[in-house]
């Protein structure tokens, strides 16, 4: 009599569980590697954007024998409804002139394959503010003040548009309350004294203008012309631009503005870092509405609102929106007094791990770690001719202080 044999064709429950466990372990091991590979790709794309801007900067200089002006633009030209100082004067004049608040990024648009944007900006721009299909206002060439608000300026498309070459893929910031965002900003060196330039942008006027020229020691000077020949330390030794993270409205010290009393950050740039960080979350400012902060009026842990934050207005040259300086090390906190036009401690920042991209004057893109030698963070702003107190980092920001870096950084 023949015996029947039964062959097993499936898995036991134990075997199935073992296989699932092995797959889970492999996924757990591989997922960080995949995430790291994706971030490496984003970081390379971010670096390539910066290289494109560096090439545009050199092409601009070749075309015009100067660098694009930071804090450039036009003054109001419209007839006034009422006299200067009235609300009508401000809003109407803001629509018909930009108060010389334009970033140097605007001048680069024709050199980064963004000719269409430049054509919109450099020509009269009709806008349909009533949403009835018919333009009812025409902005003049170079546009209105690059500031949001409940007025016709919100209908000026160039200021409200995200330009792809100004966005780092690692930065998740999107949408309101921002206008067009930027992750790249010009460098103004290791001093923010007398930041707003001469009277009406005329740098031939009085001692104020002389102070602007002597104390602002970076690659770009507000409302003044700089050329490659002015970079006496050498293009390869001077930072032209830096990366900035854009704000997520979460109180992150790198992107949300802490406000201090007038003059405080000039004598101690580290004031906000020393006083306003949340001890349990040192990457964030203390909640200004929290109990027991004990700060005096005008000295606030955090001041959010009206898009007053990092990277929120690509066309606006004011320090907090689109400027970097080499006072505090990368990824330190943003600190200013009551109005960001007056100046700010504005370090570069990024969503990359451990550092930021910077663009050198010769067009090279480097990744600078947060641990770079930044000297004495509490030292007052340097006087003209003084060695930067902010270490190698400060020296890299100055264009002509004879602080040439002879080492790799």
mmCIF file of N, CA and C in Angstrom, residues 25 49 73-74 76 82 113 178 215-216 269 277 293 327 333 387 405:
data_model
loop_
_atom_site.group_PDB
_atom_site.id
_atom_site.type_symbol
_atom_site.label_atom_id
_atom_site.label_comp_id
_atom_site.label_asym_id
_atom_site.label_seq_id
_atom_site.Cartn_x
_atom_site.Cartn_y
_atom_site.Cartn_z
ATOM 1 N N UNK A 25 13.167 46.175 9.823
ATOM 2 C CA UNK A 25 14.523 46.595 10.207
ATOM 3 C C UNK A 25 15.246 47.228 9.024
ATOM 4 N N UNK A 49 21.651 77.344 -7.368
ATOM 5 C CA UNK A 49 20.954 78.628 -7.448
ATOM 6 C C UNK A 49 21.903 79.777 -7.113
ATOM 7 N N UNK A 73 16.189 102.480 -6.379
ATOM 8 C CA UNK A 73 14.819 102.666 -6.810
ATOM 9 C C UNK A 73 14.455 104.105 -7.064
ATOM 10 N N UNK A 74 13.182 104.431 -6.871
ATOM 11 C CA UNK A 74 12.640 105.736 -7.224
ATOM 12 C C UNK A 74 11.938 106.375 -6.037
ATOM 13 N N UNK A 76 8.584 108.971 -4.800
ATOM 14 C CA UNK A 76 7.212 109.192 -5.274
ATOM 15 C C UNK A 76 7.117 110.349 -6.271
ATOM 16 N N UNK A 82 -3.163 115.318 -0.185
ATOM 17 C CA UNK A 82 -2.957 116.245 0.918
ATOM 18 C C UNK A 82 -1.453 116.419 1.096
ATOM 19 N N UNK A 113 17.818 84.716 -16.487
ATOM 20 C CA UNK A 113 16.743 84.203 -17.327
ATOM 21 C C UNK A 113 15.369 84.559 -16.770
ATOM 22 N N UNK A 178 3.606 86.226 3.614
ATOM 23 C CA UNK A 178 4.733 86.710 2.825
ATOM 24 C C UNK A 178 4.272 87.282 1.498
ATOM 25 N N UNK A 215 31.427 103.380 7.758
ATOM 26 C CA UNK A 215 31.074 102.375 8.754
ATOM 27 C C UNK A 215 30.465 101.111 8.150
ATOM 28 N N UNK A 216 29.794 101.235 7.024
ATOM 29 C CA UNK A 216 29.267 100.043 6.357
ATOM 30 C C UNK A 216 30.355 99.461 5.478
ATOM 31 N N UNK A 269 25.732 93.150 20.301
ATOM 32 C CA UNK A 269 24.980 92.412 19.278
ATOM 33 C C UNK A 269 24.338 91.131 19.784
ATOM 34 N N UNK A 277 15.976 83.880 24.601
ATOM 35 C CA UNK A 277 15.827 82.493 24.165
ATOM 36 C C UNK A 277 15.039 81.680 25.181
ATOM 37 N N UNK A 293 8.017 87.048 31.662
ATOM 38 C CA UNK A 293 9.165 87.439 30.841
ATOM 39 C C UNK A 293 9.829 88.692 31.384
ATOM 40 N N UNK A 327 28.180 89.631 11.818
ATOM 41 C CA UNK A 327 28.355 90.044 13.214
ATOM 42 C C UNK A 327 28.218 88.819 14.113
ATOM 43 N N UNK A 333 20.359 84.344 16.249
ATOM 44 C CA UNK A 333 19.069 85.004 16.210
ATOM 45 C C UNK A 333 19.067 86.347 15.504
ATOM 46 N N UNK A 387 40.047 96.661 13.290
ATOM 47 C CA UNK A 387 39.967 95.248 12.967
ATOM 48 C C UNK A 387 38.625 94.699 13.444
ATOM 49 N N UNK A 405 42.190 86.348 4.575
ATOM 50 C CA UNK A 405 42.200 85.025 5.180
ATOM 51 C C UNK A 405 43.102 84.125 4.333
#
